[in-house]
Amino acid sequence: MKELLPVGSIVRLKNAVRKAAIMGYMQKVTPNDESGHQGGVYDYMAVPYPEGYLGKGTLFLFNEDNIEEVCFRGYETKESKGYMALVGTVFDAAEKEVQAAQKK
C-alpha cells in the first residue's frame, strides 16, 4: 500500500526553489487541462509555503517521486491515519487497473 504524508506536511520538491504545503490527495487531471499537467492521477495537491493559497494558479500537483525532502510531517491522528490508509488502497487499485490496461 502506498504510504502518504499527512495534510499539512511541508516538502521540498526536486529542482524547486520554494517549499510546498500538502493540502490534498488523488487529484485527477485530464490531458490538455489548463493547468498544464499531463493527464492522470497525482499523489498530492499542494500550495506554496509559507504563502498558501493565493488564488487560481497557486495550486500544483505532484507525485511522491518528486519529493526531494520532507521538511515537516503534518499532524496525524487515528482518523487521519485511517483516511490515508484508505486513499493508499485506492491508489493501489487504480495503479493495478492502469497496468492491466497497458498490457492490452
Tab-separated table of C-alpha atoms in Angstrom, residues 9-94:
chain	number	residue	atom	x	y	z
A	9	SER	CA	3.274	18.278	5.636
A	10	ILE	CA	5.908	20.601	4.172
A	11	VAL	CA	8.132	19.239	1.416
A	12	ARG	CA	10.857	20.451	-0.881
A	13	LEU	CA	10.427	19.131	-4.407
A	14	LYS	CA	13.266	18.201	-6.748
A	15	ASN	CA	14.513	21.238	-8.707
A	16	ALA	CA	12.220	23.563	-6.724
A	17	VAL	CA	13.201	26.902	-5.274
A	18	ARG	CA	10.421	27.014	-2.664
A	19	LYS	CA	8.750	24.569	-0.340
A	20	ALA	CA	5.227	23.192	-0.720
A	21	ALA	CA	2.457	22.544	1.832
A	22	ILE	CA	0.418	19.415	1.111
A	23	MET	CA	-3.325	20.042	1.189
A	24	GLY	CA	-4.885	17.070	-0.579
A	25	TYR	CA	-4.568	13.755	-2.347
A	26	MET	CA	-5.519	11.929	-5.558
A	27	GLN	CA	-6.237	14.765	-7.920
A	28	LYS	CA	-7.318	13.610	-11.365
A	29	VAL	CA	-6.403	15.780	-14.326
A	30	THR	CA	-7.457	15.306	-17.923
A	31	PRO	CA	-4.865	15.835	-20.681
A	32	ASN	CA	-4.645	19.378	-22.058
A	33	ASP	CA	-6.118	20.771	-18.850
A	34	GLU	CA	-5.406	24.489	-18.481
A	35	SER	CA	-3.115	23.668	-15.540
A	36	GLY	CA	-0.559	22.325	-17.983
A	37	HIS	CA	-0.364	18.944	-16.236
A	38	GLN	CA	-0.313	15.723	-18.167
A	39	GLY	CA	-3.397	13.606	-17.742
A	40	GLY	CA	-3.544	11.176	-14.852
A	41	VAL	CA	-3.945	10.966	-11.118
A	42	TYR	CA	-1.421	12.757	-8.955
A	43	ASP	CA	-0.466	11.719	-5.423
A	44	TYR	CA	-0.607	15.199	-3.898
A	45	MET	CA	-2.088	18.663	-4.286
A	46	ALA	CA	-0.138	21.486	-2.662
A	47	VAL	CA	0.254	25.228	-2.275
A	48	PRO	CA	3.431	27.295	-1.948
A	49	TYR	CA	4.834	27.501	1.575
A	50	PRO	CA	4.598	29.778	3.539
A	51	GLU	CA	2.093	31.811	1.495
A	52	GLY	CA	-0.557	29.150	0.960
A	53	TYR	CA	-3.426	29.533	-1.465
A	54	LEU	CA	-3.331	32.895	-3.216
A	55	GLY	CA	-5.906	32.204	-5.907
A	56	LYS	CA	-6.087	30.406	-9.211
A	57	GLY	CA	-2.703	29.226	-10.364
A	58	THR	CA	-1.200	28.684	-6.928
A	59	LEU	CA	-2.286	25.046	-6.579
A	60	PHE	CA	0.001	22.448	-8.051
A	61	LEU	CA	0.134	18.691	-8.321
A	62	PHE	CA	2.998	16.266	-7.871
A	63	ASN	CA	3.824	12.653	-7.153
A	64	GLU	CA	5.754	11.023	-4.355
A	65	ASP	CA	8.819	10.556	-6.549
A	66	ASN	CA	9.066	14.367	-6.997
A	67	ILE	CA	9.788	14.866	-3.279
A	68	GLU	CA	13.418	15.696	-2.500
A	69	GLU	CA	12.993	16.272	1.249
A	70	VAL	CA	10.254	16.091	3.880
A	71	CYS	CA	10.816	19.252	5.926
A	72	PHE	CA	7.886	18.787	8.316
A	73	ARG	CA	5.436	15.943	8.791
A	74	GLY	CA	1.842	17.128	9.297
A	75	TYR	CA	-0.413	16.379	12.252
A	76	GLU	CA	-1.504	12.749	12.451
A	77	THR	CA	-4.427	11.275	14.341
A	78	LYS	CA	-6.180	7.919	14.307
A	79	GLU	CA	-8.725	9.405	11.880
A	80	SER	CA	-6.123	10.836	9.509
A	81	LYS	CA	-4.132	7.585	9.509
A	82	GLY	CA	-7.299	5.653	8.656
A	83	TYR	CA	-8.118	8.046	5.828
A	84	MET	CA	-4.581	7.917	4.424
A	85	ALA	CA	-4.692	4.100	4.515
A	86	LEU	CA	-7.963	4.170	2.565
A	87	VAL	CA	-6.535	6.571	-0.014
A	88	GLY	CA	-3.405	4.402	-0.291
A	89	THR	CA	-5.576	1.365	-1.010
A	90	VAL	CA	-7.454	3.287	-3.713
A	91	PHE	CA	-4.117	4.330	-5.247
A	92	ASP	CA	-3.011	0.687	-5.350
A	93	ALA	CA	-6.253	-0.422	-7.030
A	94	ALA	CA	-6.025	2.376	-9.607
